[in-house]
Amino acid sequence: MNILTLLEIVATADGDRVAIGDRAEGLTYARLLELADGAAARLGGGDRPVLYTGTATEVFPVALFAAARAGRPFAPLSYRLAADRLERQIRGQLPADLVGPKVTCDLVGADEGVRATPVEDLIGLAASGGAPAYAAPGDPEAAAVFLHTSGTTGDPKVAVLRHRHLTSYVLNATDLLSAGPDEAALMSVPPYHIAGIAGVLTNLYSGRRIVQLPDFDERAWVDLVREQDVTHAMVVPTMLARIVKVLQADGGGLPSLRHLSYGGGPMPAGLIRTALELLPHVDFVNGYGLTETTSSIAVLGPEEHRAALASGDPAVRRRLHSVGRPLPAVEMVVRDADGRDLPAGVRGELWVRGPQVSGEYARASLLDGEGWFRTRDAAWIDDAGYVFVEGRLDDVIVRGGENLSPGEIEDVLMEHPGVAEAVVYAVPDEQWGEAVAAAVVPRPGRQVGEKELKEWVAAHLRSSRVPAHVTFRETLPRNDLGKVLRRVLRAEHEAGRGGPQAG
Amino acid sequence: MSEAEFIVIRALAGDVDLRCGGVAVVAADAPVPDRPDLAGEVPDGTVAIGKRYTDESGRLEVLCTRSGAGRLSLGESELTVKAAKALPSSD
């Protein structure tokens, strides 16, 4: 099965429903399918990838489905990358077609293997072309999407998602036209993020109109929710933090919003509690997944959020900070460094298996013989099956043989009234092997000192968690989706102290 | 005859005797067989677009891509509809 079949099914069942855009003037499912046909005819068949460097406008789903129609992999690249890095990523996929703004179309010449179509021309060309003469290829093993992983702990890798990974995810997570005709989903993640791809497919198959915000801005996001009567939205934690500030300042609320899902990084404990209190009528869903697992593999649902918030039982309360339980088709286990299963409550590495789990990169599959993929995330599972993800395994601080989770210390630091943002990371230490370091952004107009913060952590956590080093900064280094780059902080620490030997 | 169309999502090994309304299904790109004995016959039941059907073993899975008359069966044994999921949307 090809991901295009998902669109064909919805177009057959309710072709006149608006798939994407404004409720009156948006593209219907039938029209989107016609444009995918026309764009596929323009792009032509073969196995060269279709690179996409545009933003999340309506051209994005047209290009995605056109690539699927032509049987070619779709490879969205980050338009936010510096020109030299983007050019390197384009060169890594040659020969290829490229759909993007003129500035990226000109990075690599036609004589070097790029056939470029300006992003603003694709829909016009698609509308004037007929459908390809051949049927859409149906091989579920064919590569559907190439995505660069975010690479917060190392160089980005190119993950390969096959048609069967994406269709399994959609069919196991959603039902055809299960959304009411009044439902609309606001998508503000870019096309090169797995949630950008998965969100198009699941919202489309469930019949929920997609409203796009190509460049996230919190004020524009709030305005669009109100103007378009948006009922559903997905955000990453840094977006939610900014949205909360806008709502607190303008007091207008979001009456149409029913459902807010979040994922793409650890959610600060204080932020989710604030958001739940600010939007009591909204269903919150935490989705946990990786690029290599085709979006969400575990979900904490609305009732679980409310139960955790209302419970007096600490074991239930802390589930607010879990990622919920695995999806029905997904298995998860926690294993030690030697690959042995660990019992409930013990932290190790999270392994995952299921029909949507790709675990595959260009030229290499990382699935083991039994289909398990090592997430490189540190996690533990409670006795009711709730999964607690504590961040990247590479970010765990090993201090004198004790494993410390940065997230636990960050949550405490961020509860301090003088702290706006905090990130905790490991630095080399002669005595302990690694020591705890914290980078802190103070709240505007607040004075907060190193000693005060160390005492604050000591009052809430065991003494081994108290940061040995605290630095104050105006901002934290983040990638373009808001993930903190601890490797940058580590490098600055080592540079500032004359190398790793200094303690 | 039935207008229903399907796509096999998970297949059993070897040839399978998949029927709709008791009549063997044909490949989408194959010519529709001439069956005067079935002219005007409308089988009981319906298969509905977007529904997934499985056999007893759960290893065969078929997705309906166009609704039509008839019931799906593997030989004589009827396939069952996979229950709708109540998963909250996470993207």
JSON list of N, CA and C in Angstrom, two decimals, chain A residues 227-268:
[
{"chain": "A", "resi": 227, "resn": "GLU", "atom": "N", "xyz": [-9.55, 32.84, 14.62]},
{"chain": "A", "resi": 227, "resn": "GLU", "atom": "CA", "xyz": [-10.16, 33.16, 13.32]},
{"chain": "A", "resi": 227, "resn": "GLU", "atom": "C", "xyz": [-10.74, 31.94, 12.62]},
{"chain": "A", "resi": 228, "resn": "GLN", "atom": "N", "xyz": [-10.00, 30.82, 12.68]},
{"chain": "A", "resi": 228, "resn": "GLN", "atom": "CA", "xyz": [-10.39, 29.64, 11.90]},
{"chain": "A", "resi": 228, "resn": "GLN", "atom": "C", "xyz": [-11.15, 28.62, 12.75]},
{"chain": "A", "resi": 229, "resn": "ASP", "atom": "N", "xyz": [-11.55, 29.00, 13.96]},
{"chain": "A", "resi": 229, "resn": "ASP", "atom": "CA", "xyz": [-12.25, 28.07, 14.86]},
{"chain": "A", "resi": 229, "resn": "ASP", "atom": "C", "xyz": [-11.52, 26.73, 14.95]},
{"chain": "A", "resi": 230, "resn": "VAL", "atom": "N", "xyz": [-10.22, 26.82, 15.19]},
{"chain": "A", "resi": 230, "resn": "VAL", "atom": "CA", "xyz": [-9.40, 25.61, 15.27]},
{"chain": "A", "resi": 230, "resn": "VAL", "atom": "C", "xyz": [-9.79, 24.79, 16.49]},
{"chain": "A", "resi": 231, "resn": "THR", "atom": "N", "xyz": [-9.97, 23.48, 16.27]},
{"chain": "A", "resi": 231, "resn": "THR", "atom": "CA", "xyz": [-10.34, 22.59, 17.38]},
{"chain": "A", "resi": 231, "resn": "THR", "atom": "C", "xyz": [-9.18, 21.75, 17.89]},
{"chain": "A", "resi": 232, "resn": "HIS", "atom": "N", "xyz": [-8.19, 21.49, 17.00]},
{"chain": "A", "resi": 232, "resn": "HIS", "atom": "CA", "xyz": [-7.08, 20.61, 17.35]},
{"chain": "A", "resi": 232, "resn": "HIS", "atom": "C", "xyz": [-5.76, 21.28, 16.98]},
{"chain": "A", "resi": 233, "resn": "ALA", "atom": "N", "xyz": [-4.73, 21.02, 17.78]},
{"chain": "A", "resi": 233, "resn": "ALA", "atom": "CA", "xyz": [-3.41, 21.55, 17.41]},
{"chain": "A", "resi": 233, "resn": "ALA", "atom": "C", "xyz": [-2.33, 20.70, 18.04]},
{"chain": "A", "resi": 234, "resn": "MET", "atom": "N", "xyz": [-1.15, 20.73, 17.42]},
{"chain": "A", "resi": 234, "resn": "MET", "atom": "CA", "xyz": [0.01, 20.05, 17.96]},
{"chain": "A", "resi": 234, "resn": "MET", "atom": "C", "xyz": [1.13, 21.07, 18.10]},
{"chain": "A", "resi": 235, "resn": "VAL", "atom": "N", "xyz": [1.80, 21.07, 19.25]},
{"chain": "A", "resi": 235, "resn": "VAL", "atom": "CA", "xyz": [2.90, 22.01, 19.48]},
{"chain": "A", "resi": 235, "resn": "VAL", "atom": "C", "xyz": [4.07, 21.30, 20.14]},
{"chain": "A", "resi": 236, "resn": "VAL", "atom": "N", "xyz": [5.26, 21.87, 19.99]},
{"chain": "A", "resi": 236, "resn": "VAL", "atom": "CA", "xyz": [6.41, 21.41, 20.76]},
{"chain": "A", "resi": 236, "resn": "VAL", "atom": "C", "xyz": [6.49, 22.30, 22.01]},
{"chain": "A", "resi": 237, "resn": "PRO", "atom": "N", "xyz": [7.20, 21.82, 23.05]},
{"chain": "A", "resi": 237, "resn": "PRO", "atom": "CA", "xyz": [7.16, 22.54, 24.33]},
{"chain": "A", "resi": 237, "resn": "PRO", "atom": "C", "xyz": [7.53, 24.02, 24.25]},
{"chain": "A", "resi": 238, "resn": "THR", "atom": "N", "xyz": [8.54, 24.38, 23.43]},
{"chain": "A", "resi": 238, "resn": "THR", "atom": "CA", "xyz": [8.91, 25.81, 23.38]},
{"chain": "A", "resi": 238, "resn": "THR", "atom": "C", "xyz": [7.76, 26.64, 22.80]},
{"chain": "A", "resi": 239, "resn": "MET", "atom": "N", "xyz": [7.00, 26.07, 21.86]},
{"chain": "A", "resi": 239, "resn": "MET", "atom": "CA", "xyz": [5.84, 26.80, 21.32]},
{"chain": "A", "resi": 239, "resn": "MET", "atom": "C", "xyz": [4.80, 26.99, 22.42]},
{"chain": "A", "resi": 240, "resn": "LEU", "atom": "N", "xyz": [4.55, 25.94, 23.19]},
{"chain": "A", "resi": 240, "resn": "LEU", "atom": "CA", "xyz": [3.52, 26.03, 24.23]},
{"chain": "A", "resi": 240, "resn": "LEU", "atom": "C", "xyz": [3.89, 27.11, 25.25]},
{"chain": "A", "resi": 241, "resn": "ALA", "atom": "N", "xyz": [5.17, 27.19, 25.61]},
{"chain": "A", "resi": 241, "resn": "ALA", "atom": "CA", "xyz": [5.61, 28.19, 26.59]},
{"chain": "A", "resi": 241, "resn": "ALA", "atom": "C", "xyz": [5.27, 29.60, 26.09]},
{"chain": "A", "resi": 242, "resn": "ARG", "atom": "N", "xyz": [5.49, 29.83, 24.79]},
{"chain": "A", "resi": 242, "resn": "ARG", "atom": "CA", "xyz": [5.23, 31.17, 24.24]},
{"chain": "A", "resi": 242, "resn": "ARG", "atom": "C", "xyz": [3.74, 31.45, 24.11]},
{"chain": "A", "resi": 243, "resn": "ILE", "atom": "N", "xyz": [2.97, 30.40, 23.74]},
{"chain": "A", "resi": 243, "resn": "ILE", "atom": "CA", "xyz": [1.51, 30.56, 23.62]},
{"chain": "A", "resi": 243, "resn": "ILE", "atom": "C", "xyz": [0.91, 30.90, 24.98]},
{"chain": "A", "resi": 244, "resn": "VAL", "atom": "N", "xyz": [1.39, 30.20, 26.01]},
{"chain": "A", "resi": 244, "resn": "VAL", "atom": "CA", "xyz": [0.88, 30.44, 27.37]},
{"chain": "A", "resi": 244, "resn": "VAL", "atom": "C", "xyz": [1.09, 31.90, 27.76]},
{"chain": "A", "resi": 245, "resn": "LYS", "atom": "N", "xyz": [2.26, 32.46, 27.41]},
{"chain": "A", "resi": 245, "resn": "LYS", "atom": "CA", "xyz": [2.54, 33.87, 27.74]},
{"chain": "A", "resi": 245, "resn": "LYS", "atom": "C", "xyz": [1.55, 34.81, 27.05]},
{"chain": "A", "resi": 246, "resn": "VAL", "atom": "N", "xyz": [1.26, 34.53, 25.77]},
{"chain": "A", "resi": 246, "resn": "VAL", "atom": "CA", "xyz": [0.30, 35.38, 25.04]},
{"chain": "A", "resi": 246, "resn": "VAL", "atom": "C", "xyz": [-1.07, 35.31, 25.71]},
{"chain": "A", "resi": 247, "resn": "LEU", "atom": "N", "xyz": [-1.49, 34.08, 26.05]},
{"chain": "A", "resi": 247, "resn": "LEU", "atom": "CA", "xyz": [-2.82, 33.92, 26.65]},
{"chain": "A", "resi": 247, "resn": "LEU", "atom": "C", "xyz": [-2.90, 34.58, 28.01]},
{"chain": "A", "resi": 248, "resn": "GLN", "atom": "N", "xyz": [-1.81, 34.47, 28.79]},
{"chain": "A", "resi": 248, "resn": "GLN", "atom": "CA", "xyz": [-1.81, 35.10, 30.11]},
{"chain": "A", "resi": 248, "resn": "GLN", "atom": "C", "xyz": [-1.89, 36.63, 29.97]},
{"chain": "A", "resi": 249, "resn": "ALA", "atom": "N", "xyz": [-1.25, 37.15, 28.92]},
{"chain": "A", "resi": 249, "resn": "ALA", "atom": "CA", "xyz": [-1.24, 38.60, 28.74]},
{"chain": "A", "resi": 249, "resn": "ALA", "atom": "C", "xyz": [-2.56, 39.13, 28.20]},
{"chain": "A", "resi": 250, "resn": "ASP", "atom": "N", "xyz": [-3.19, 38.40, 27.26]},
{"chain": "A", "resi": 250, "resn": "ASP", "atom": "CA", "xyz": [-4.41, 38.98, 26.64]},
{"chain": "A", "resi": 250, "resn": "ASP", "atom": "C", "xyz": [-5.72, 38.49, 27.24]},
{"chain": "A", "resi": 251, "resn": "GLY", "atom": "N", "xyz": [-5.65, 37.40, 28.00]},
{"chain": "A", "resi": 251, "resn": "GLY", "atom": "CA", "xyz": [-6.83, 36.94, 28.72]},
{"chain": "A", "resi": 251, "resn": "GLY", "atom": "C", "xyz": [-7.99, 36.49, 27.86]},
{"chain": "A", "resi": 252, "resn": "GLY", "atom": "N", "xyz": [-7.77, 36.35, 26.55]},
{"chain": "A", "resi": 252, "resn": "GLY", "atom": "CA", "xyz": [-8.86, 36.05, 25.63]},
{"chain": "A", "resi": 252, "resn": "GLY", "atom": "C", "xyz": [-9.27, 34.58, 25.56]},
{"chain": "A", "resi": 253, "resn": "GLY", "atom": "N", "xyz": [-8.40, 33.69, 25.99]},
{"chain": "A", "resi": 253, "resn": "GLY", "atom": "CA", "xyz": [-8.73, 32.28, 25.95]},
{"chain": "A", "resi": 253, "resn": "GLY", "atom": "C", "xyz": [-8.78, 31.73, 24.53]},
{"chain": "A", "resi": 254, "resn": "LEU", "atom": "N", "xyz": [-9.09, 30.45, 24.42]},
{"chain": "A", "resi": 254, "resn": "LEU", "atom": "CA", "xyz": [-9.18, 29.78, 23.12]},
{"chain": "A", "resi": 254, "resn": "LEU", "atom": "C", "xyz": [-10.45, 28.94, 23.11]},
{"chain": "A", "resi": 255, "resn": "PRO", "atom": "N", "xyz": [-11.62, 29.61, 22.98]},
{"chain": "A", "resi": 255, "resn": "PRO", "atom": "CA", "xyz": [-12.89, 28.88, 23.16]},
{"chain": "A", "resi": 255, "resn": "PRO", "atom": "C", "xyz": [-13.11, 27.72, 22.18]},
{"chain": "A", "resi": 256, "resn": "SER", "atom": "N", "xyz": [-12.57, 27.85, 20.94]},
{"chain": "A", "resi": 256, "resn": "SER", "atom": "CA", "xyz": [-12.85, 26.77, 19.98]},
{"chain": "A", "resi": 256, "resn": "SER", "atom": "C", "xyz": [-11.97, 25.55, 20.20]},
{"chain": "A", "resi": 257, "resn": "LEU", "atom": "N", "xyz": [-10.84, 25.72, 20.86]},
{"chain": "A", "resi": 257, "resn": "LEU", "atom": "CA", "xyz": [-9.85, 24.64, 20.97]},
{"chain": "A", "resi": 257, "resn": "LEU", "atom": "C", "xyz": [-10.35, 23.53, 21.91]},
{"chain": "A", "resi": 258, "resn": "ARG", "atom": "N", "xyz": [-10.30, 22.28, 21.41]},
{"chain": "A", "resi": 258, "resn": "ARG", "atom": "CA", "xyz": [-10.74, 21.15, 22.23]},
{"chain": "A", "resi": 258, "resn": "ARG", "atom": "C", "xyz": [-9.59, 20.23, 22.58]},
{"chain": "A", "resi": 259, "resn": "HIS", "atom": "N", "xyz": [-8.55, 20.25, 21.75]},
{"chain": "A", "resi": 259, "resn": "HIS", "atom": "CA", "xyz": [-7.57, 19.17, 21.83]},
{"chain": "A", "resi": 259, "resn": "HIS", "atom": "C", "xyz": [-6.19, 19.73, 21.51]},
{"chain": "A", "resi": 260, "resn": "LEU", "atom": "N", "xyz": [-5.26, 19.58, 22.45]},
{"chain": "A", "resi": 260, "resn": "LEU", "atom": "CA", "xyz": [-3.91, 20.10, 22.21]},
{"chain": "A", "resi": 260, "resn": "LEU", "atom": "C", "xyz": [-2.92, 18.98, 22.49]},
{"chain": "A", "resi": 261, "resn": "SER", "atom": "N", "xyz": [-2.21, 18.56, 21.45]},
{"chain": "A", "resi": 261, "resn": "SER", "atom": "CA", "xyz": [-1.20, 17.53, 21.69]},
{"chain": "A", "resi": 261, "resn": "SER", "atom": "C", "xyz": [0.18, 18.17, 21.65]},
{"chain": "A", "resi": 262, "resn": "TYR", "atom": "N", "xyz": [1.08, 17.55, 22.39]},
{"chain": "A", "resi": 262, "resn": "TYR", "atom": "CA", "xyz": [2.44, 18.09, 22.47]},
{"chain": "A", "resi": 262, "resn": "TYR", "atom": "C", "xyz": [3.43, 16.96, 22.43]},
{"chain": "A", "resi": 263, "resn": "GLY", "atom": "N", "xyz": [4.63, 17.29, 21.97]},
{"chain": "A", "resi": 263, "resn": "GLY", "atom": "CA", "xyz": [5.68, 16.28, 21.87]},
{"chain": "A", "resi": 263, "resn": "GLY", "atom": "C", "xyz": [6.89, 16.93, 21.24]},
{"chain": "A", "resi": 264, "resn": "GLY", "atom": "N", "xyz": [7.85, 16.12, 20.86]},
{"chain": "A", "resi": 264, "resn": "GLY", "atom": "CA", "xyz": [9.04, 16.66, 20.21]},
{"chain": "A", "resi": 264, "resn": "GLY", "atom": "C", "xyz": [10.08, 17.13, 21.19]},
{"chain": "A", "resi": 265, "resn": "GLY", "atom": "N", "xyz": [9.97, 16.75, 22.45]},
{"chain": "A", "resi": 265, "resn": "GLY", "atom": "CA", "xyz": [10.98, 17.12, 23.42]},
{"chain": "A", "resi": 265, "resn": "GLY", "atom": "C", "xyz": [10.39, 17.09, 24.81]},
{"chain": "A", "resi": 266, "resn": "PRO", "atom": "N", "xyz": [11.24, 17.12, 25.83]},
{"chain": "A", "resi": 266, "resn": "PRO", "atom": "CA", "xyz": [10.73, 17.05, 27.20]},
{"chain": "A", "resi": 266, "resn": "PRO", "atom": "C", "xyz": [9.90, 18.29, 27.56]},
{"chain": "A", "resi": 267, "resn": "MET", "atom": "N", "xyz": [8.77, 18.05, 28.23]},
{"chain": "A", "resi": 267, "resn": "MET", "atom": "CA", "xyz": [7.87, 19.13, 28.64]},
{"chain": "A", "resi": 267, "resn": "MET", "atom": "C", "xyz": [8.19, 19.51, 30.08]},
{"chain": "A", "resi": 268, "resn": "PRO", "atom": "N", "xyz": [8.58, 20.77, 30.34]},
{"chain": "A", "resi": 268, "resn": "PRO", "atom": "CA", "xyz": [8.82, 21.16, 31.73]},
{"chain": "A", "resi": 268, "resn": "PRO", "atom": "C", "xyz": [7.58, 20.95, 32.59]}
]
